[in-house]
């Protein structure tokens, strides 16, 4: 059996968000998936596992979010 790749995770997540009425795009800037509905933005980073590097990446992106809101 072949191992699952991160790219294999894209389609089911996209279909789910689309079914909820989001306009879903893949590979926008540094984000694997972005989904927009009304004034709500969802950003999805596809990963097969959890690492400390992933946690640091999430913190960095959260900080960027707040920096953009203050501008």
mmCIF file of N, CA and C in Angstrom:
data_model
loop_
_atom_site.group_PDB
_atom_site.id
_atom_site.type_symbol
_atom_site.label_atom_id
_atom_site.label_comp_id
_atom_site.label_asym_id
_atom_site.label_seq_id
_atom_site.Cartn_x
_atom_site.Cartn_y
_atom_site.Cartn_z
ATOM 1 N N UNK A 1 0.840 -1.184 0.000
ATOM 2 C CA UNK A 1 0.000 0.000 0.000
ATOM 3 C C UNK A 1 0.883 1.245 0.000
ATOM 4 N N UNK A 2 0.576 2.191 -0.870
ATOM 5 C CA UNK A 2 1.339 3.426 -0.951
ATOM 6 C C UNK A 2 1.036 4.308 0.254
ATOM 7 N N UNK A 3 2.066 5.047 0.669
ATOM 8 C CA UNK A 3 1.862 5.989 1.767
ATOM 9 C C UNK A 3 1.128 7.221 1.252
ATOM 10 N N UNK A 4 0.308 7.796 2.103
ATOM 11 C CA UNK A 4 -0.447 8.992 1.737
ATOM 12 C C UNK A 4 0.506 10.187 1.681
ATOM 13 N N UNK A 5 0.276 11.082 0.716
ATOM 14 C CA UNK A 5 1.056 12.305 0.576
ATOM 15 C C UNK A 5 0.199 13.476 1.039
ATOM 16 N N UNK A 6 0.862 14.556 1.414
ATOM 17 C CA UNK A 6 0.108 15.749 1.822
ATOM 18 C C UNK A 6 -0.822 16.210 0.709
ATOM 19 N N UNK A 7 -0.382 16.100 -0.527
ATOM 20 C CA UNK A 7 -1.216 16.539 -1.651
ATOM 21 C C UNK A 7 -2.501 15.713 -1.769
ATOM 22 N N UNK A 8 -2.499 14.473 -1.246
ATOM 23 C CA UNK A 8 -3.700 13.642 -1.261
ATOM 24 C C UNK A 8 -4.783 14.184 -0.320
ATOM 25 N N UNK A 9 -4.377 15.008 0.630
ATOM 26 C CA UNK A 9 -5.320 15.554 1.604
ATOM 27 C C UNK A 9 -6.124 16.732 1.038
ATOM 28 N N UNK A 10 -5.623 17.337 -0.032
ATOM 29 C CA UNK A 10 -6.229 18.563 -0.563
ATOM 30 C C UNK A 10 -7.679 18.378 -1.003
ATOM 31 N N UNK A 11 -7.933 17.437 -1.881
ATOM 32 C CA UNK A 11 -9.255 17.314 -2.508
ATOM 33 C C UNK A 11 -10.391 17.084 -1.505
ATOM 34 N N UNK A 12 -10.246 16.169 -0.541
ATOM 35 C CA UNK A 12 -11.374 15.994 0.398
ATOM 36 C C UNK A 12 -11.633 17.230 1.267
ATOM 37 N N UNK A 13 -10.571 17.945 1.645
ATOM 38 C CA UNK A 13 -10.755 19.159 2.446
ATOM 39 C C UNK A 13 -11.413 20.244 1.589
ATOM 40 N N UNK A 14 -10.963 20.399 0.358
ATOM 41 C CA UNK A 14 -11.553 21.377 -0.557
ATOM 42 C C UNK A 14 -13.035 21.083 -0.776
ATOM 43 N N UNK A 15 -13.360 19.829 -1.038
ATOM 44 C CA UNK A 15 -14.762 19.464 -1.270
ATOM 45 C C UNK A 15 -15.620 19.744 -0.044
ATOM 46 N N UNK A 16 -15.091 19.475 1.144
ATOM 47 C CA UNK A 16 -15.838 19.745 2.370
ATOM 48 C C UNK A 16 -16.110 21.244 2.520
ATOM 49 N N UNK A 17 -15.061 22.064 2.363
ATOM 50 C CA UNK A 17 -15.245 23.507 2.497
ATOM 51 C C UNK A 17 -16.165 24.060 1.412
ATOM 52 N N UNK A 18 -16.034 23.547 0.186
ATOM 53 C CA UNK A 18 -16.938 23.949 -0.894
ATOM 54 C C UNK A 18 -18.388 23.629 -0.541
ATOM 55 N N UNK A 19 -18.605 22.463 0.067
ATOM 56 C CA UNK A 19 -19.975 22.057 0.424
ATOM 57 C C UNK A 19 -20.589 22.971 1.482
ATOM 58 N N UNK A 20 -19.723 23.665 2.238
ATOM 59 C CA UNK A 20 -20.198 24.612 3.246
ATOM 60 C C UNK A 20 -20.382 26.015 2.670
ATOM 61 N N UNK A 21 -20.123 26.160 1.367
ATOM 62 C CA UNK A 21 -20.347 27.440 0.710
ATOM 63 C C UNK A 21 -19.128 28.338 0.615
ATOM 64 N N UNK A 22 -17.954 27.824 0.931
ATOM 65 C CA UNK A 22 -16.730 28.624 0.847
ATOM 66 C C UNK A 22 -16.185 28.632 -0.572
ATOM 67 N N UNK A 23 -15.546 29.726 -0.944
ATOM 68 C CA UNK A 23 -14.779 29.821 -2.179
ATOM 69 C C UNK A 23 -13.371 29.358 -1.819
ATOM 70 N N UNK A 24 -12.992 28.185 -2.252
ATOM 71 C CA UNK A 24 -11.781 27.514 -1.800
ATOM 72 C C UNK A 24 -10.719 27.524 -2.886
ATOM 73 N N UNK A 25 -9.506 27.907 -2.499
ATOM 74 C CA UNK A 25 -8.368 27.940 -3.415
ATOM 75 C C UNK A 25 -7.192 27.198 -2.792
ATOM 76 N N UNK A 26 -6.360 26.608 -3.637
ATOM 77 C CA UNK A 26 -5.167 25.924 -3.172
ATOM 78 C C UNK A 26 -3.918 26.711 -3.496
ATOM 79 N N UNK A 27 -2.905 26.574 -2.640
ATOM 80 C CA UNK A 27 -1.597 27.199 -2.827
ATOM 81 C C UNK A 27 -1.690 28.701 -3.053
ATOM 82 N N UNK A 28 -2.169 29.399 -2.047
ATOM 83 C CA UNK A 28 -2.229 30.857 -2.073
ATOM 84 C C UNK A 28 -1.128 31.369 -1.151
ATOM 85 N N UNK A 29 -0.158 32.070 -1.753
ATOM 86 C CA UNK A 29 1.039 32.525 -1.039
ATOM 87 C C UNK A 29 1.669 31.318 -0.354
ATOM 88 N N UNK A 30 1.804 31.329 0.986
ATOM 89 C CA UNK A 30 2.433 30.208 1.701
ATOM 90 C C UNK A 30 1.416 29.240 2.285
ATOM 91 N N UNK A 31 0.150 29.352 1.895
ATOM 92 C CA UNK A 31 -0.916 28.550 2.501
ATOM 93 C C UNK A 31 -1.368 27.443 1.555
ATOM 94 N N UNK A 32 -1.582 26.261 2.107
ATOM 95 C CA UNK A 32 -2.029 25.135 1.281
ATOM 96 C C UNK A 32 -3.454 25.333 0.774
ATOM 97 N N UNK A 33 -4.344 25.796 1.652
ATOM 98 C CA UNK A 33 -5.738 26.036 1.273
ATOM 99 C C UNK A 33 -6.210 27.326 1.931
ATOM 100 N N UNK A 34 -6.917 28.149 1.159
ATOM 101 C CA UNK A 34 -7.646 29.280 1.728
ATOM 102 C C UNK A 34 -9.104 29.131 1.334
ATOM 103 N N UNK A 35 -9.974 29.505 2.238
ATOM 104 C CA UNK A 35 -11.413 29.418 1.985
ATOM 105 C C UNK A 35 -12.063 30.702 2.488
ATOM 106 N N UNK A 36 -12.863 31.338 1.629
ATOM 107 C CA UNK A 36 -13.504 32.602 1.974
ATOM 108 C C UNK A 36 -15.013 32.465 1.795
ATOM 109 N N UNK A 37 -15.729 32.965 2.796
ATOM 110 C CA UNK A 37 -17.194 33.017 2.730
ATOM 111 C C UNK A 37 -17.613 34.266 3.491
ATOM 112 N N UNK A 38 -18.302 35.153 2.797
ATOM 113 C CA UNK A 38 -18.673 36.455 3.364
ATOM 114 C C UNK A 38 -17.394 37.148 3.828
ATOM 115 N N UNK A 39 -17.280 37.498 5.100
ATOM 116 C CA UNK A 39 -16.067 38.159 5.591
ATOM 117 C C UNK A 39 -15.201 37.210 6.426
ATOM 118 N N UNK A 40 -15.422 35.913 6.296
ATOM 119 C CA UNK A 40 -14.667 34.917 7.056
ATOM 120 C C UNK A 40 -13.588 34.288 6.170
ATOM 121 N N UNK A 41 -12.379 34.199 6.702
ATOM 122 C CA UNK A 41 -11.258 33.572 6.016
ATOM 123 C C UNK A 41 -10.766 32.389 6.836
ATOM 124 N N UNK A 42 -10.647 31.243 6.184
ATOM 125 C CA UNK A 42 -10.066 30.047 6.807
ATOM 126 C C UNK A 42 -8.785 29.719 6.053
ATOM 127 N N UNK A 43 -7.708 29.474 6.793
ATOM 128 C CA UNK A 43 -6.436 29.076 6.207
ATOM 129 C C UNK A 43 -6.105 27.689 6.733
ATOM 130 N N UNK A 44 -5.788 26.777 5.803
ATOM 131 C CA UNK A 44 -5.504 25.390 6.162
ATOM 132 C C UNK A 44 -4.093 25.048 5.708
ATOM 133 N N UNK A 45 -3.309 24.496 6.606
ATOM 134 C CA UNK A 45 -1.988 23.967 6.286
ATOM 135 C C UNK A 45 -2.092 22.449 6.382
ATOM 136 N N UNK A 46 -1.876 21.768 5.269
ATOM 137 C CA UNK A 46 -2.018 20.314 5.228
ATOM 138 C C UNK A 46 -0.740 19.644 5.731
ATOM 139 N N UNK A 47 -0.878 18.799 6.713
ATOM 140 C CA UNK A 47 0.252 18.051 7.266
ATOM 141 C C UNK A 47 -0.205 16.643 7.609
ATOM 142 N N UNK A 48 0.719 15.706 7.466
ATOM 143 C CA UNK A 48 0.407 14.310 7.805
ATOM 144 C C UNK A 48 0.712 14.006 9.263
ATOM 145 N N UNK A 49 1.473 14.846 9.905
ATOM 146 C CA UNK A 49 1.840 14.610 11.297
ATOM 147 C C UNK A 49 2.035 15.928 12.022
ATOM 148 N N UNK A 50 2.352 15.842 13.289
ATOM 149 C CA UNK A 50 2.532 17.023 14.118
ATOM 150 C C UNK A 50 3.975 17.086 14.587
ATOM 151 N N UNK A 51 4.628 18.231 14.354
ATOM 152 C CA UNK A 51 6.007 18.416 14.777
ATOM 153 C C UNK A 51 6.141 19.762 15.476
ATOM 154 N N UNK A 52 7.242 19.953 16.163
ATOM 155 C CA UNK A 52 7.490 21.242 16.811
ATOM 156 C C UNK A 52 7.649 22.340 15.764
ATOM 157 N N UNK A 53 8.202 21.991 14.600
ATOM 158 C CA UNK A 53 8.335 22.970 13.525
ATOM 159 C C UNK A 53 6.971 23.455 13.049
ATOM 160 N N UNK A 54 6.020 22.545 12.995
ATOM 161 C CA UNK A 54 4.656 22.913 12.601
ATOM 162 C C UNK A 54 4.047 23.869 13.627
ATOM 163 N N UNK A 55 4.300 23.619 14.886
ATOM 164 C CA UNK A 55 3.804 24.510 15.936
ATOM 165 C C UNK A 55 4.399 25.906 15.783
ATOM 166 N N UNK A 56 5.704 25.984 15.516
ATOM 167 C CA UNK A 56 6.344 27.286 15.294
ATOM 168 C C UNK A 56 5.758 27.988 14.072
ATOM 169 N N UNK A 57 5.485 27.231 13.029
ATOM 170 C CA UNK A 57 4.890 27.808 11.821
ATOM 171 C C UNK A 57 3.511 28.398 12.137
ATOM 172 N N UNK A 58 2.724 27.696 12.918
ATOM 173 C CA UNK A 58 1.392 28.190 13.293
ATOM 174 C C UNK A 58 1.497 29.476 14.111
ATOM 175 N N UNK A 59 2.453 29.529 15.023
ATOM 176 C CA UNK A 59 2.650 30.735 15.835
ATOM 177 C C UNK A 59 3.053 31.904 14.951
ATOM 178 N N UNK A 60 3.970 31.659 14.027
ATOM 179 C CA UNK A 60 4.407 32.704 13.090
ATOM 180 C C UNK A 60 3.232 33.243 12.282
ATOM 181 N N UNK A 61 2.403 32.355 11.779
ATOM 182 C CA UNK A 61 1.249 32.799 10.970
ATOM 183 C C UNK A 61 0.228 33.535 11.817
ATOM 184 N N UNK A 62 0.051 33.109 13.042
ATOM 185 C CA UNK A 62 -0.885 33.801 13.934
ATOM 186 C C UNK A 62 -0.382 35.216 14.193
ATOM 187 N N UNK A 63 0.922 35.368 14.410
ATOM 188 C CA UNK A 63 1.498 36.696 14.619
ATOM 189 C C UNK A 63 1.307 37.569 13.393
ATOM 190 N N UNK A 64 1.482 37.011 12.198
ATOM 191 C CA UNK A 64 1.278 37.774 10.961
ATOM 192 C C UNK A 64 -0.169 38.247 10.852
ATOM 193 N N UNK A 65 -1.110 37.397 11.276
ATOM 194 C CA UNK A 65 -2.526 37.755 11.205
ATOM 195 C C UNK A 65 -2.784 39.008 12.023
ATOM 196 N N UNK A 66 -2.242 39.053 13.240
ATOM 197 C CA UNK A 66 -2.479 40.203 14.091
ATOM 198 C C UNK A 66 -1.749 41.438 13.578
ATOM 199 N N UNK A 67 -0.602 41.279 12.967
ATOM 200 C CA UNK A 67 0.122 42.409 12.388
ATOM 201 C C UNK A 67 -0.703 43.040 11.269
ATOM 202 N N UNK A 68 -1.332 42.209 10.434
ATOM 203 C CA UNK A 68 -2.140 42.726 9.329
ATOM 204 C C UNK A 68 -3.373 43.463 9.840
ATOM 205 N N UNK A 69 -3.946 42.985 10.911
ATOM 206 C CA UNK A 69 -5.155 43.633 11.449
ATOM 207 C C UNK A 69 -4.840 45.014 12.016
ATOM 208 N N UNK A 70 -3.631 45.200 12.526
ATOM 209 C CA UNK A 70 -3.277 46.477 13.125
ATOM 210 C C UNK A 70 -2.951 47.542 12.097
ATOM 211 N N UNK A 71 -2.695 47.165 10.869
ATOM 212 C CA UNK A 71 -2.308 48.137 9.837
ATOM 213 C C UNK A 71 -3.475 48.994 9.408
#
